[in-house]
Amino acid sequence: MRWMNIVLAISILALSSWADPGNGTKFGFNPTRLEVAQVMNQTQEEPEPELAPDLDIEGRLVPGKALLLSAILPGTGQFYAKNYLFAAAFLAIEVGAWYGVASSHGRGMDKETEFLAFADQHWTYYDESYGGLGDYGSYLEYEYYAAYEFGPDGESGGDVYTGSIVEWQLLTWNERSYWLPANGFTHELDPNNKDQQYYEMIGKYDQFGAGWPEDGDYDPDWRNGPYLYDDLGAKTWKWQTHNTYREDYLNMRKDSNDALEMSKNYTMVVLGNHLLSALHAGFNVSWKNRKLAKEQSVEGAFHLEPKRHNNEMVAMGVLGITF
């Protein structure tokens, strides 16, 4: 900003009659006139500079346009404002985030396809070819064993189910759950409805562990012929065998879920990048417009201030112009 002070003489010369030679001043200085000039100067407040309207500013940009551009594609609003560094940064984040969304989602879906096929191949609800009770070739045989050997109270020799396994599989879940130990068989599984719950339960709950095939990786003391035994050698209905098929299945599910969760996180980055870029573009353009307005505006202010003229203090008008 350049300041040009144009000093206008409000009073060029004081009339000689104003002077008071008898006041003892060397140059006829009149203190009363100085006080008047000071009062005049104090009462003249400098007006606020009036800036030219935004529409008259050369090179003015539209904040709403910048905001909308970046909301649609991050970085374009900054490019419109000629802020190329931020434009490149927001655009790079957008490209990287979308790549993360696509790659993570694709990896998660591939793992999901893998664990679904693995479960369909290895987990069995019921297979008559295993020869019935004691072979544990399927989940239903283990369920029948718990009802036939232990019954509702989970104690061997108590009130137990006495029907055949063929009759057992014809019962409804409410009828079967009556004969099963209450603290171990808590979830119903419909083998004809392989939905998300089906694939989650067969891996998550020990109740369905018997549906996974044997792989030799278990403690032989826990399982002997048609019965299961605990660590103390007592017969039990609780499925405790360690099975690597089930562990492999759970690891596949975890890998799939982790990848899909990462895809969601990248999606949040995309949304946040759109919002942040839009706000930044709008504020950046508004700030540039204000800067242009100050650079192109002309400000003026008039006030009085005391000046010495011919060895005498007089009130002088001062006009300040900024352009």
Coordinates of C-alpha atoms in Angstrom, one line a residue:
M1 CA 0.0 0.0 0.0
R2 CA 1.2 3.5 -0.7
W3 CA 0.2 6.4 1.3
M4 CA -0.1 9.9 -0.1
N5 CA -0.8 12.6 2.3
I6 CA -2.2 15.7 0.6
V7 CA -2.0 18.4 3.1
L8 CA -4.7 21.1 2.5
A9 CA -4.2 24.4 4.3
I10 CA -7.5 25.1 6.1
S11 CA -6.0 28.2 7.4
I12 CA -2.9 29.5 5.6
L13 CA -2.1 32.4 7.8
A14 CA -3.6 33.4 11.1
L15 CA -4.9 36.9 11.2
S16 CA -2.5 39.1 13.0
S17 CA -5.3 40.1 15.3
W18 CA -5.4 36.5 16.6
A19 CA -1.9 36.8 17.9
D20 CA -1.6 37.9 21.5
P21 CA 1.8 39.6 21.9
G22 CA 1.2 40.0 25.6
N23 CA 1.1 36.4 26.4
G24 CA 4.8 36.1 26.7
T25 CA 5.4 33.8 23.7
K26 CA 8.3 34.6 21.4
F27 CA 6.5 34.0 18.2
G28 CA 3.0 35.1 19.1
F29 CA 1.9 31.5 19.8
N30 CA -1.7 31.2 21.0
P31 CA -2.3 28.1 23.1
T32 CA -6.1 28.5 22.8
R33 CA -5.9 28.1 19.0
L34 CA -3.8 24.9 19.5
E35 CA -6.4 23.5 21.8
V36 CA -9.2 24.2 19.3
A37 CA -7.2 22.5 16.6
Q38 CA -6.7 19.5 18.8
V39 CA -10.4 19.3 19.7
M40 CA -11.2 19.5 16.0
N41 CA -8.8 16.8 15.2
Q42 CA -10.2 14.5 18.0
T43 CA -13.8 14.9 16.8
Q44 CA -13.0 14.0 13.3
E45 CA -13.1 10.2 13.2
E46 CA -11.4 8.5 10.3
P47 CA -14.1 6.7 8.4
E48 CA -13.9 3.0 7.6
P49 CA -12.5 2.5 4.1
E50 CA -15.1 1.4 1.6
L51 CA -14.0 -1.4 -0.5
A52 CA -15.2 -1.9 -4.0
P53 CA -18.0 -4.5 -4.4
D54 CA -16.8 -8.0 -5.1
L55 CA -18.4 -8.0 -8.5
D56 CA -16.1 -5.1 -9.5
I57 CA -12.9 -7.0 -8.5
E58 CA -10.8 -8.1 -11.4
G59 CA -10.0 -11.8 -11.3
R60 CA -12.7 -12.6 -8.7
L61 CA -13.6 -16.3 -8.3
V62 CA -16.8 -17.9 -7.2
P63 CA -16.5 -19.7 -3.8
G64 CA -19.6 -21.8 -4.4
K65 CA -18.2 -23.1 -7.7
A66 CA -14.9 -24.1 -6.1
L67 CA -16.7 -25.9 -3.3
L68 CA -19.0 -27.8 -5.8
L69 CA -16.1 -28.8 -8.0
S70 CA -14.1 -30.3 -5.1
A71 CA -17.2 -32.0 -3.7
I72 CA -17.6 -33.8 -7.0
L73 CA -13.9 -34.5 -7.5
P74 CA -11.4 -33.5 -4.8
G75 CA -8.7 -31.2 -6.1
T76 CA -10.6 -29.6 -9.0
G77 CA -11.8 -26.7 -6.8
Q78 CA -8.2 -26.0 -5.8
F79 CA -7.2 -26.2 -9.5
Y80 CA -9.9 -23.6 -10.3
A81 CA -8.4 -21.4 -7.6
K82 CA -4.9 -22.0 -9.1
N83 CA -3.7 -23.7 -5.9
Y84 CA -2.0 -26.5 -7.7
L85 CA -0.1 -28.0 -4.8
F86 CA -3.3 -28.7 -2.8
A87 CA -5.0 -29.8 -6.0
A88 CA -2.4 -32.5 -6.6
A89 CA -2.5 -33.5 -2.9
F90 CA -6.3 -34.0 -2.8
L91 CA -6.4 -35.7 -6.1
A92 CA -3.6 -38.1 -5.1
I93 CA -5.5 -39.0 -1.9
E94 CA -8.7 -39.6 -3.9
V95 CA -6.9 -42.0 -6.3
G96 CA -5.1 -43.8 -3.5
A97 CA -8.2 -44.2 -1.4
W98 CA -10.3 -45.6 -4.3
Y99 CA -7.5 -48.0 -5.1
G100 CA -7.6 -49.2 -1.5
V101 CA -11.4 -49.6 -1.6
A102 CA -11.3 -51.7 -4.8
S103 CA -8.3 -53.9 -3.9
S104 CA -9.4 -54.6 -0.3
H105 CA -12.9 -55.4 -1.4
G106 CA -11.7 -57.7 -4.1
R107 CA -9.3 -59.5 -1.7
G108 CA -12.1 -59.9 0.8
M109 CA -14.6 -61.3 -1.7
D110 CA -11.9 -63.8 -3.0
K111 CA -11.3 -65.0 0.6
E112 CA -15.1 -65.3 1.1
T113 CA -15.5 -67.5 -2.0
E114 CA -12.6 -69.6 -0.7
F115 CA -14.0 -70.2 2.8
L116 CA -17.5 -70.9 1.5
A117 CA -16.2 -73.6 -0.9
F118 CA -14.0 -75.0 1.9
A119 CA -17.0 -75.3 4.3
D120 CA -19.2 -76.9 1.6
Q121 CA -16.5 -79.4 1.0
H122 CA -15.5 -80.3 4.5
W123 CA -18.3 -79.6 7.0
T124 CA -21.1 -82.2 7.1
Y125 CA -24.5 -81.9 8.8
Y126 CA -25.4 -85.5 8.3
D127 CA -24.1 -88.4 6.3
E128 CA -25.5 -91.9 6.6
S129 CA -22.6 -93.5 5.0
Y130 CA -20.5 -93.1 8.1
G131 CA -22.4 -96.0 9.8
G132 CA -24.3 -94.3 12.5
L133 CA -23.5 -93.5 16.2
G134 CA -19.9 -93.5 17.2
D135 CA -18.3 -92.6 13.9
Y136 CA -18.9 -88.8 14.3
G137 CA -19.0 -88.4 10.6
S138 CA -21.4 -85.5 10.9
Y139 CA -22.8 -83.0 13.3
L140 CA -26.2 -84.6 13.6
E141 CA -24.7 -87.9 14.9
Y142 CA -22.8 -86.0 17.6
E143 CA -26.0 -84.2 18.6
Y144 CA -27.9 -87.5 18.8
Y145 CA -25.1 -89.0 20.9
A146 CA -25.5 -86.1 23.5
A147 CA -29.2 -86.7 23.7
Y148 CA -29.0 -90.5 23.7
E149 CA -26.2 -90.8 26.3
F150 CA -26.7 -87.7 28.5
G151 CA -30.0 -86.0 28.1
P152 CA -31.2 -82.6 29.3
D153 CA -29.2 -82.5 32.5
G154 CA -25.9 -83.5 30.8
E155 CA -25.4 -86.4 33.1
S156 CA -24.9 -89.9 31.9
G157 CA -27.5 -92.4 33.0
G158 CA -30.3 -89.8 33.5
D159 CA -33.4 -89.1 31.5
V160 CA -32.2 -89.6 28.0
Y161 CA -33.7 -89.8 24.5
T162 CA -34.5 -93.4 23.5
G163 CA -35.5 -93.1 19.8
S164 CA -33.3 -93.9 16.8
I165 CA -31.2 -91.4 14.9
V166 CA -33.6 -91.6 12.0
E167 CA -36.4 -90.5 14.3
W168 CA -34.1 -87.9 15.8
Q169 CA -33.5 -86.1 12.6
L170 CA -37.3 -85.8 12.0
L171 CA -37.8 -83.9 15.2
T172 CA -38.2 -80.1 15.2
W173 CA -35.5 -78.0 16.9
N174 CA -37.7 -77.3 19.9
E175 CA -38.3 -81.1 20.3
R176 CA -34.6 -81.9 20.0
S177 CA -33.4 -79.1 22.3
Y178 CA -35.5 -80.5 25.1
W179 CA -33.3 -83.6 25.1
L180 CA -30.0 -81.8 24.7
P181 CA -27.7 -80.5 27.4
A182 CA -28.9 -76.9 27.8
N183 CA -25.5 -75.2 28.3
G184 CA -23.9 -76.7 25.2
F185 CA -26.5 -76.8 22.4
T186 CA -27.7 -73.2 22.1
H187 CA -28.0 -72.6 18.4
E188 CA -30.3 -74.0 15.8
L189 CA -28.8 -74.8 12.4
D190 CA -30.9 -75.2 9.2
P191 CA -28.8 -77.2 6.7
N192 CA -31.1 -76.2 3.9
N193 CA -30.6 -72.5 4.4
K194 CA -26.9 -71.8 4.0
D195 CA -27.0 -68.1 4.8
Q196 CA -24.4 -65.9 6.6
Q197 CA -25.5 -67.2 10.0
Y198 CA -25.0 -70.8 8.8
Y199 CA -21.4 -70.2 7.7
E200 CA -20.6 -68.2 10.9
M201 CA -22.0 -70.7 13.4
I202 CA -20.3 -73.9 12.0
G203 CA -16.9 -72.3 12.7
K204 CA -17.6 -70.1 15.7
Y205 CA -19.3 -72.5 18.1
D206 CA -17.9 -75.7 19.6
Q207 CA -21.4 -77.2 19.3
F208 CA -20.8 -77.7 15.6
G209 CA -17.2 -78.9 15.8
A210 CA -18.1 -82.5 15.1
G211 CA -19.2 -81.6 11.6
W212 CA -15.5 -81.1 10.6
P213 CA -13.6 -84.2 9.5
E214 CA -11.0 -86.0 11.5
D215 CA -7.4 -85.1 10.7
G216 CA -5.5 -87.0 13.4
D217 CA -4.7 -83.7 15.2
Y218 CA -6.4 -84.3 18.5
D219 CA -5.8 -85.9 21.9
P220 CA -6.7 -89.6 21.6
D221 CA -7.6 -89.7 25.3
W222 CA -10.6 -87.4 24.6
R223 CA -12.2 -89.7 22.1
N224 CA -12.5 -93.5 22.2
G225 CA -14.9 -95.4 20.1
P226 CA -18.4 -94.1 20.3
Y227 CA -17.7 -91.9 23.4
L228 CA -16.0 -88.7 24.3
Y229 CA -13.9 -88.3 27.4
D230 CA -12.6 -85.3 29.3
D231 CA -9.0 -84.8 30.7
L232 CA -9.8 -86.8 33.8
G233 CA -11.1 -89.8 31.8
A234 CA -14.8 -89.2 32.5
K235 CA -17.3 -89.7 29.7
T236 CA -18.5 -86.3 28.4
W237 CA -20.8 -84.9 25.7
K238 CA -18.6 -81.7 25.3
W239 CA -16.8 -81.6 22.0
Q240 CA -13.1 -80.9 22.9
T241 CA -11.1 -82.3 20.0
H242 CA -8.7 -80.0 18.3
N243 CA -9.3 -79.8 14.5
T244 CA -7.1 -78.1 12.0
Y245 CA -9.9 -78.0 9.4
R246 CA -11.9 -75.8 11.6
E247 CA -8.9 -73.6 12.4
D248 CA -8.1 -73.2 8.7
Y249 CA -11.7 -72.2 8.1
L250 CA -11.7 -69.6 10.8
N251 CA -8.5 -68.1 9.5
M252 CA -10.0 -67.8 6.0
R253 CA -13.1 -66.1 7.5
K254 CA -10.9 -63.7 9.5
D255 CA -8.8 -62.8 6.4
S256 CA -12.0 -62.1 4.5
N257 CA -13.5 -60.0 7.2
D258 CA -10.3 -58.0 7.8
A259 CA -10.1 -57.2 4.1
L260 CA -13.7 -56.1 3.8
E261 CA -13.3 -54.0 7.0
M262 CA -10.3 -52.3 5.4
S263 CA -12.3 -51.6 2.3
K264 CA -14.9 -49.8 4.5
N265 CA -12.1 -47.7 6.1
Y266 CA -10.9 -46.6 2.7
T267 CA -14.5 -45.6 1.8
M268 CA -14.5 -43.4 4.9
V269 CA -11.2 -41.8 3.6
V270 CA -12.9 -41.1 0.3
L271 CA -15.9 -39.4 1.9
G272 CA -13.6 -37.4 4.2
N273 CA -11.4 -36.3 1.3
H274 CA -14.4 -35.0 -0.6
L275 CA -15.7 -33.0 2.4
L276 CA -12.3 -31.6 3.4
S277 CA -11.4 -30.7 -0.2
A278 CA -14.7 -28.9 -0.8
L279 CA -14.4 -26.8 2.4
H280 CA -10.8 -26.0 1.7
A281 CA -11.6 -24.9 -1.9
G282 CA -14.5 -22.6 -0.7
F283 CA -12.5 -20.9 2.0
N284 CA -9.4 -20.6 -0.1
V285 CA -11.3 -18.8 -2.9
S286 CA -13.0 -16.5 -0.4
W287 CA -9.7 -15.6 1.1
K288 CA -8.2 -14.8 -2.3
N289 CA -11.2 -12.6 -3.2
R290 CA -10.7 -10.6 0.0
K291 CA -7.0 -10.2 -0.8
L292 CA -7.8 -9.0 -4.3
A293 CA -10.4 -6.5 -2.9
K294 CA -7.8 -4.9 -0.7
E295 CA -5.2 -4.7 -3.4
Q296 CA -7.6 -3.1 -5.9
S297 CA -9.5 -0.7 -3.6
V298 CA -9.0 3.0 -3.1
E299 CA -9.4 4.3 0.5
G300 CA -9.8 8.0 1.5
A301 CA -10.0 9.7 4.9
F302 CA -10.0 13.4 5.9
H303 CA -9.1 14.8 9.3
L304 CA -7.7 17.8 11.0
E305 CA -4.4 17.9 12.8
P306 CA -2.3 20.8 14.3
K307 CA 0.5 22.0 12.2
R308 CA 3.1 24.7 12.7
H309 CA 3.0 27.4 10.1
N310 CA 5.1 30.6 10.3
N311 CA 6.1 29.7 13.8
E312 CA 2.5 29.4 14.8
M313 CA 0.3 26.3 15.5
V314 CA -2.8 26.2 13.3
A315 CA -5.4 23.5 12.4
M316 CA -4.6 21.9 9.0
G317 CA -6.8 19.5 7.0
V318 CA -5.2 16.2 6.0
L319 CA -6.6 13.9 3.3
G320 CA -5.1 10.4 3.2
I321 CA -5.6 8.3 0.1
T322 CA -4.7 4.6 -0.2
F323 CA -4.7 2.8 -3.6

